[in-house]
Structure formats: C-alpha cells, structure tokens
Coordinates of C-alpha atoms in Angstrom, one line a residue:
X98 CA 0.0 0.0 0.0
X99 CA 1.5 3.3 -1.1
X100 CA 1.7 6.2 1.4
X101 CA -1.0 8.9 1.2
X102 CA -1.5 12.0 3.3
X103 CA -4.0 14.8 2.9
X104 CA -3.8 18.3 4.4
X105 CA -6.5 20.9 4.3
X106 CA -6.7 24.3 6.0
X107 CA -9.5 27.0 6.1
X108 CA -9.4 30.6 7.1
X109 CA -12.7 31.9 8.4
X110 CA -12.3 35.0 10.6
X111 CA -9.9 36.7 8.0
X112 CA -8.6 36.1 4.5
X113 CA -4.9 35.5 3.7
X114 CA -2.9 38.4 2.4
X115 CA -1.1 38.1 -1.0
X116 CA 2.2 38.0 0.9
X117 CA 1.0 35.2 3.1
X118 CA -0.3 33.2 0.0
X119 CA 3.1 33.7 -1.6
X120 CA 4.8 32.4 1.5
X121 CA 2.7 29.3 1.5
X122 CA 3.2 28.8 -2.3
X123 CA 7.0 28.8 -1.7
X124 CA 6.5 25.9 0.6
X125 CA 4.2 23.9 -1.8
X126 CA 4.2 24.3 -5.5
X127 CA 1.4 21.8 -6.1
X128 CA -1.0 22.9 -3.4
X129 CA -4.4 24.5 -4.2
X130 CA -4.2 27.9 -2.4
X131 CA -6.9 30.5 -2.2
X132 CA -7.4 33.6 0.1
X133 CA -9.3 31.3 2.5
X134 CA -7.9 27.8 2.0
X135 CA -4.9 25.5 1.4
X136 CA -5.1 21.9 0.4
X137 CA -2.7 19.3 -0.9
X138 CA -2.1 15.6 -1.0
X139 CA 1.2 13.8 -0.6
X140 CA 2.1 10.3 -2.0
X141 CA 5.8 10.9 -1.5
X142 CA 7.2 13.3 0.9
X143 CA 5.3 15.5 3.4
X144 CA 4.1 19.0 4.1
X145 CA 7.0 21.5 4.4
X146 CA 5.6 23.3 7.4
X147 CA 4.2 22.7 10.9
X148 CA 0.3 22.5 10.8
X149 CA 0.1 23.8 14.4
X150 CA 2.3 26.8 13.6
X151 CA 0.2 27.5 10.5
X152 CA -3.0 27.3 12.6
X153 CA -1.5 29.8 15.1
X154 CA -0.7 32.3 12.3
X155 CA -3.1 31.8 9.4
X156 CA -6.0 29.4 9.6
X157 CA -9.1 28.6 11.7
X158 CA -9.6 25.0 10.8
X159 CA -7.3 22.2 9.7
X160 CA -7.9 18.6 8.6
X161 CA -5.3 15.8 8.3
X162 CA -5.7 12.2 7.2
X163 CA -3.2 9.5 6.4
X164 CA -3.9 6.1 5.0
X165 CA -2.1 4.3 7.8
X166 CA -4.9 5.3 10.1
X167 CA -3.9 8.7 11.6
X168 CA -6.4 11.7 11.7
X169 CA -6.2 15.2 13.1
X170 CA -8.8 18.0 13.3
X171 CA -7.7 21.4 14.6
X172 CA -9.8 24.5 15.4
X173 CA -8.7 28.0 16.3
X174 CA -10.9 30.1 18.6
X175 CA -10.4 33.6 20.0
X176 CA -9.0 33.5 23.6
X177 CA -12.1 35.4 24.9
X178 CA -14.6 32.7 23.9
X179 CA -14.1 30.4 27.0
X180 CA -12.1 30.3 30.1
X181 CA -9.1 28.0 29.8
X182 CA -10.4 25.6 32.5
X183 CA -13.4 24.8 30.3
X184 CA -11.2 23.4 27.6
X185 CA -8.6 21.8 29.8
X186 CA -11.4 19.8 31.6
X187 CA -11.7 17.7 28.5
X188 CA -8.0 17.3 27.5
X189 CA -6.4 13.9 27.3
X190 CA -3.0 13.5 25.7
X191 CA -3.2 11.9 22.3
X192 CA -6.9 12.5 21.9
X193 CA -7.9 16.1 22.7
X194 CA -5.3 18.8 23.5
X195 CA -5.3 22.7 23.6
X196 CA -2.5 25.0 22.5
X197 CA -2.5 28.7 23.4
X198 CA -1.3 31.8 21.6
X199 CA -1.5 35.4 23.0
X200 CA -4.9 35.9 21.1
X201 CA -6.2 32.4 20.4
X202 CA -6.5 28.8 21.5
X203 CA -6.0 25.9 19.1
X204 CA -8.0 22.8 19.8
X205 CA -6.6 19.6 18.5
X206 CA -8.6 16.3 18.2
X207 CA -6.6 13.3 17.1
X208 CA -6.8 9.5 16.6
X209 CA -4.4 7.0 15.3
X210 CA -4.0 3.3 14.6
X211 CA -7.3 2.9 12.8
X212 CA -7.7 -0.4 11.1
X213 CA -10.3 0.9 8.7
X214 CA -7.9 2.0 5.9
X215 CA -10.7 2.6 3.4
X216 CA -12.3 5.4 5.5
X217 CA -10.1 8.1 4.0
X218 CA -9.7 7.0 0.4
X219 CA -9.1 9.8 -2.2
X220 CA -12.8 10.2 -3.1
X221 CA -13.8 10.9 0.5
X222 CA -11.0 13.1 1.7
X223 CA -12.5 16.5 0.7
X224 CA -15.9 15.8 2.3
X225 CA -14.6 15.7 5.9
X226 CA -13.9 19.4 6.2
X227 CA -17.4 20.3 5.0
X228 CA -18.9 17.9 7.6
X229 CA -16.7 19.1 10.5
X230 CA -16.5 22.8 9.8
X231 CA -19.9 23.6 11.6
X232 CA -18.3 22.5 14.9
X233 CA -16.6 25.9 15.2
X234 CA -19.8 27.8 15.0
X235 CA -21.4 25.4 17.5
X236 CA -18.6 26.0 20.0
X237 CA -18.8 29.8 19.5
X238 CA -22.5 29.5 20.4
X239 CA -21.6 27.7 23.6
X240 CA -22.2 24.0 22.6
X241 CA -19.5 22.0 24.4
X242 CA -20.5 18.6 23.1
X243 CA -17.6 18.5 20.6
X244 CA -15.2 18.8 23.5
X245 CA -16.9 15.9 25.2
X246 CA -16.5 13.8 22.0
X247 CA -12.8 14.5 22.1
X248 CA -12.7 13.1 25.7
X249 CA -15.0 10.2 24.7
X250 CA -12.7 9.3 21.9
X251 CA -9.9 9.0 24.5
X252 CA -12.2 6.7 26.5
X253 CA -12.8 4.6 23.3
X254 CA -9.1 4.4 22.8
X255 CA -8.7 3.3 26.4
X256 CA -6.6 6.3 27.4
X257 CA -8.8 7.1 30.4
X258 CA -8.8 5.1 33.6
X259 CA -12.1 3.3 34.5
X260 CA -12.5 5.2 37.8
X261 CA -12.2 8.7 36.2
X262 CA -15.4 10.6 35.7
X263 CA -16.9 12.8 33.0
X264 CA -15.3 16.3 32.7
X265 CA -18.8 17.8 32.8
X266 CA -22.4 16.6 32.8
X267 CA -23.8 18.1 29.6
X268 CA -27.3 18.2 28.2
X269 CA -28.0 16.8 24.7
X270 CA -25.7 13.8 24.7
X271 CA -28.5 11.8 23.2
X272 CA -29.1 14.1 20.3
X273 CA -25.8 15.1 18.7
X274 CA -25.8 17.4 15.7
X275 CA -24.7 16.2 12.2
X276 CA -21.3 17.8 12.7
X277 CA -20.8 16.2 16.1
X278 CA -21.8 12.8 14.7
X279 CA -19.3 13.4 11.9
X280 CA -16.6 14.1 14.5
X281 CA -17.4 10.9 16.4
X282 CA -17.1 9.0 13.1
X283 CA -13.9 10.8 12.2
X284 CA -12.3 9.9 15.6
X285 CA -13.9 6.3 15.5
X286 CA -15.6 6.7 18.8
X287 CA -17.1 3.3 19.7
X288 CA -20.7 3.4 18.4
X289 CA -22.2 1.7 21.5
X290 CA -20.2 4.0 23.8
X291 CA -21.5 7.0 21.8
X292 CA -25.1 5.8 22.1
X293 CA -24.6 4.8 25.7
X294 CA -23.7 8.3 26.9
X295 CA -27.1 9.5 25.9
X296 CA -29.1 6.8 27.8
X297 CA -31.0 8.1 30.7
X298 CA -30.3 11.7 29.8
X299 CA -32.9 14.2 31.0
X300 CA -34.5 16.9 28.9
X301 CA -34.2 20.5 29.9
X302 CA -37.5 21.4 31.6
X303 CA -39.2 24.3 29.7
X304 CA -40.5 25.8 32.9
X305 CA -36.9 26.3 34.1
X306 CA -36.1 28.3 31.0
X307 CA -39.2 30.4 31.4
X308 CA -38.5 31.1 35.1
X309 CA -35.0 32.2 34.3
X310 CA -36.0 34.4 31.4
X311 CA -38.7 36.1 33.6
X312 CA -36.0 37.0 36.2
X313 CA -33.5 38.3 33.7
X314 CA -32.9 42.0 34.3
X315 CA -34.2 44.2 31.4
X316 CA -30.8 45.9 31.1
X317 CA -29.0 42.5 30.5
X318 CA -31.8 41.4 28.1
X319 CA -31.3 44.6 26.1
X320 CA -27.6 44.1 25.9
X321 CA -28.1 40.6 24.5
X322 CA -30.8 41.8 22.0
X323 CA -28.5 44.6 20.9
X324 CA -25.7 41.9 20.2
X325 CA -28.2 39.9 18.1
X326 CA -29.1 43.0 16.1
X327 CA -25.4 43.8 15.6
X328 CA -24.5 40.5 14.1
X329 CA -23.0 39.1 17.4
X330 CA -25.6 36.3 17.7
X331 CA -23.1 33.6 18.6
X332 CA -21.6 35.7 21.4
X333 CA -25.1 36.4 22.8
X334 CA -26.1 32.8 22.7
X335 CA -22.9 31.7 24.4
X336 CA -23.5 34.3 27.2
X337 CA -27.1 33.2 27.6
X338 CA -26.1 29.5 27.9
X339 CA -23.3 30.2 30.4
X340 CA -25.5 32.4 32.6
X341 CA -28.4 30.0 32.5
X342 CA -26.2 27.1 33.4
X343 CA -24.8 29.1 36.4
X344 CA -28.3 29.9 37.5
X345 CA -29.3 26.3 37.4
X346 CA -26.4 25.3 39.5
X347 CA -27.3 27.9 42.0
X348 CA -30.8 26.8 42.6
X349 CA -31.4 25.2 46.0
X350 CA -32.8 21.7 45.9
X351 CA -32.1 21.2 42.2
X352 CA -30.4 17.9 41.9
X353 CA -27.1 18.2 40.0
X354 CA -26.7 15.9 37.0
X355 CA -24.3 13.2 38.2
X356 CA -20.9 12.9 36.5
X357 CA -20.5 9.2 35.5
X358 CA -17.3 7.2 35.7
X359 CA -15.8 5.6 32.7
X360 CA -16.7 2.2 34.1
X361 CA -20.4 3.3 34.2
X362 CA -20.2 4.6 30.7
X363 CA -18.9 1.3 29.4
X364 CA -21.9 -0.4 31.3
X365 CA -24.2 2.0 29.5
X366 CA -22.4 1.1 26.2
X367 CA -23.3 -2.6 26.9
X368 CA -26.9 -1.6 27.3
X369 CA -26.8 0.3 24.1
X370 CA -25.2 -2.6 22.3
X371 CA -28.0 -4.9 23.4
X372 CA -30.6 -2.4 22.2
X373 CA -28.7 -2.0 18.9
X374 CA -28.5 -5.8 18.3
X375 CA -32.1 -6.2 19.2
X376 CA -33.1 -3.4 16.8
X377 CA -30.8 -4.7 14.0
X378 CA -32.3 -8.2 14.5
X379 CA -35.8 -6.8 14.2
X380 CA -34.9 -4.8 11.2
X381 CA -33.4 -7.9 9.6
X382 CA -36.5 -9.9 10.2
X383 CA -38.7 -7.1 8.9
X384 CA -36.5 -6.9 5.8
X385 CA -36.7 -10.6 5.3
X386 CA -40.5 -10.5 5.5
X387 CA -40.7 -7.5 3.2
X388 CA -38.4 -9.2 0.7
X389 CA -40.4 -12.4 0.9
X390 CA -43.7 -10.5 0.3
X391 CA -42.1 -8.8 -2.8
X392 CA -40.9 -12.2 -4.0
X393 CA -44.3 -13.8 -3.4
X394 CA -46.0 -11.1 -5.4
X395 CA -43.5 -11.5 -8.3
X396 CA -43.9 -15.3 -8.3
X397 CA -47.7 -14.9 -8.2
X398 CA -47.6 -12.6 -11.2
X399 CA -45.2 -15.0 -13.0
X400 CA -47.6 -17.9 -12.4
X401 CA -50.4 -16.1 -14.3
X402 CA -48.5 -16.5 -17.5
X403 CA -46.0 -19.4 -17.4
X404 CA -45.8 -19.6 -21.2
X405 CA -44.4 -16.1 -21.4
X406 CA -41.6 -16.9 -19.0
X407 CA -40.8 -20.1 -20.8
X408 CA -40.5 -18.1 -24.0
X409 CA -38.2 -15.7 -22.3
X410 CA -36.0 -18.6 -21.1
X411 CA -35.9 -19.9 -24.7
X412 CA -34.8 -16.5 -26.0
X413 CA -32.0 -16.1 -23.5
X414 CA -30.7 -19.6 -24.1
X415 CA -30.7 -19.2 -27.9
X416 CA -28.5 -16.1 -27.6
X417 CA -25.6 -18.5 -26.8
X418 CA -23.8 -16.1 -24.6
X419 CA -22.7 -16.3 -20.9
X420 CA -25.0 -13.4 -19.9
X421 CA -27.9 -15.1 -21.8
X422 CA -27.3 -18.4 -20.0
X423 CA -27.1 -16.6 -16.6
X424 CA -30.4 -14.9 -17.3
X425 CA -32.0 -18.1 -18.4
X426 CA -30.8 -19.9 -15.2
X427 CA -32.4 -17.1 -13.0
X428 CA -35.7 -17.4 -14.8
X429 CA -35.7 -21.2 -14.4
X430 CA -35.1 -20.9 -10.7
X431 CA -38.0 -18.5 -10.5
X432 CA -40.2 -20.8 -12.6
X433 CA -39.4 -23.8 -10.3
X434 CA -40.4 -21.8 -7.2
X435 CA -43.6 -20.4 -8.9
X436 CA -44.7 -23.8 -10.0
X437 CA -44.1 -25.2 -6.5
X438 CA -46.2 -22.4 -4.9
X439 CA -49.0 -21.9 -7.5
X440 CA -49.1 -25.1 -9.6
X441 CA -47.2 -28.4 -9.3
X442 CA -43.5 -29.3 -9.1
X443 CA -44.3 -32.3 -11.4
X444 CA -45.6 -29.9 -14.1
X445 CA -42.4 -27.9 -13.9
X446 CA -40.3 -31.0 -14.3
X447 CA -42.2 -32.0 -17.4
X448 CA -41.7 -28.5 -19.0
X449 CA -38.1 -28.5 -17.8
X450 CA -37.4 -31.9 -19.4
X451 CA -38.9 -30.6 -22.7
X452 CA -36.6 -27.6 -22.4
X453 CA -33.5 -29.7 -21.7
X454 CA -34.2 -32.0 -24.7
X455 CA -33.6 -29.0 -26.9
X456 CA -30.7 -27.3 -25.0
X457 CA -28.8 -30.1 -23.3
X458 CA -25.9 -29.8 -25.7
X459 CA -25.3 -26.2 -24.6
X460 CA -22.5 -27.2 -22.2
X461 CA -22.0 -23.7 -20.6
X462 CA -25.8 -23.5 -20.0
X463 CA -25.9 -27.1 -18.5
X464 CA -23.0 -26.3 -16.2
X465 CA -24.9 -23.3 -14.8
X466 CA -28.0 -25.5 -14.3
X467 CA -26.1 -28.1 -12.5
X468 CA -24.6 -25.5 -10.2
X469 CA -28.0 -24.1 -9.5
X470 CA -29.4 -27.6 -8.6
X471 CA -31.8 -27.6 -11.5
X472 CA -30.1 -30.5 -13.4
X473 CA -28.4 -33.6 -12.0
X474 CA -25.6 -34.1 -14.4
X475 CA -24.1 -33.2 -17.8

C-alpha cells in the first residue's frame, strides 16, 4: 500500500494576504491555495511546514488524514470565547489537546492506529472538512459537546482510567448534531459508547427556562438583544447559555446531574449494544418479511402467464452467450419456485425436461443449471 497524506486548512475570521499566500506557495508548488484555503495531498514526501504553527498564524480549521490510520482535526478560537479551564477539563494526551497563543487557543482532536484503511480514500477526503467545519460555530455558540466527544474518543481508545469521571455533565448527549456525529465517526468513537452516553439523559424542563428568562434584568436582556441585532448572535447565545447554566447550579434543591465514571459509561455502552443488536435483528426480520412478500408477489404474477416466461428462457438460451445463460438460469429458478407455490413441481419438471431435450448440448448452460441444482448431471 502506497503512502498517502492529505492536508486541508480553512481561514474563516480573516482572509490570507497576498504576501501570506506567496509564502505558502513557496512551501508547496502543487497545493491548491486561495485567500481562504490551502489543500494538498502527498504520496511521496510531506508538508514542508508545521500545521500547528500554520494554525496559530493563518488558519481557523485544519484537517489531516493519512492512509495508515492517523487523523487530526484542529480549530482555532479567540481567547475570549471560553475560560481555559473549560477546555482543559476535557483534555487527554493523544486525543484532545489545547495549544494557546496570545490571542487564540488551538483545539486539537486526534486519533491513530485505525484499522479501517478505506475510510479516507481519495474520493472521500474532501468531504470531511465540510462535515466538520460547523463545529466551530457550534462552539462559538456555547455548545461544548464536541469537546466531550474528544474526551469520549480517548475513552474509546482506552486512554482514560475506569475510575475517572466525565469532565462535565452536559445536556444533549443523546441528540448530537450532524457535525458532532461526523466528529465521532472521524475519531472512530465506539458506536455503542456514543449511544450509551445518551441513555438516561434528561431533557431541559421548559419551565426552568421560562422562570430564568422572567427574572433576567431588562438591562441585561437589552444588551443581548443589541448583540443579536449587531450580528453578534453567537456571542449572545454563548453568554445566555453560560448564565443559564450558572443559574441552574445555584438553585437550592435542584439535583445536579451526576458525572458518570468511565466504568459506568462502558456499562451504558453494553446496554446500548444490546438495544442495537435487538433493533438490528428486528430490522433484519422485517427486511426478510418484506423481501419475501415482494418475492411472493413477483412469483404470483409470473404464475399467471407461465408460457411467457418459458418463451423468455428460450430466447435467453438461444443467444448463446454467458450473460444469456445466466439470465435463463435465473428465470428457471423463478419458474421452479412459482410452479411449487402456484401449480405443481411435477408440471415444472415436465416442462423443464422438454426444455432440456432442446438445449442439453449447450455445455455452458448445462454447467450453470447443475450448479443451481436444476439438473443432475451433464
């Protein structure tokens, strides 16, 4: 298997200058470079630059895939978005890490040693960035579930001890967004572990939201509304979620959502696996029933005009080609089953003997009929 690596970068908050683009071009003559992007693949050699350094200077998103099973997704966010302790609560070396600059933080999700070498073949490589890019806007709006998925990937890779607990108890772990589901797939989070973290989750009571909004001072509400009208909706949403979460924690008598241990999460994964297998078994049964009903309807229609199908078999056989013989054999199998259900196997055998009297010298056809169990010997 030849070596293959793919690098892609996106600039969102600002475009690259001509000088910056020229500098990147000097490092890669074959890359596709625009004011907002850089992408290139390597079958021999490697990127002549440090992706993390590029993220700190130029870009807001970065994707890396290699056909030996290594993947990386990076995201740059302004320093003011969250307190450092929020990010660091989810960090696990080798799975989710955070790098700081004077103005930004770079979040790094990574996984390695995948055995599914076909996940990142050439035709799929460019689709990953489009699927993962919405995660940045989600985080800017205060949705921390992508951080949780980085930690969960570490659990899936067995990098977290069984007695350790979740970094935070988050709402919505049973209803991940499309981008979050893509991230879980990208990092190969165990599918049952992913489903298990959402078992037993509680919905946010609408009355709590109404109560909090009713008590929100009008001055604060006006500030948030002004932000919305000024195009700062993400910041307003993030502030609202943060304040609401703090208010919920301050309520007396409100039971705090428990932080589960890794051991408990794997137990939940086993429950999710049992549910998945039961569901898949039921879907398989329903599929078999549906296919049999369709088959039955087809054979019933065929039985209404047996001579027409025999004529079709004759025509396929007389073509004298492998494709014609294959088609004739399929029709004969259908005829045998249709006669058995709607007429008589004896009648089929009489018609089949008549057919064989005419075509038994077609050796390639006879070989197919023997293999299908329609004829006993050449």
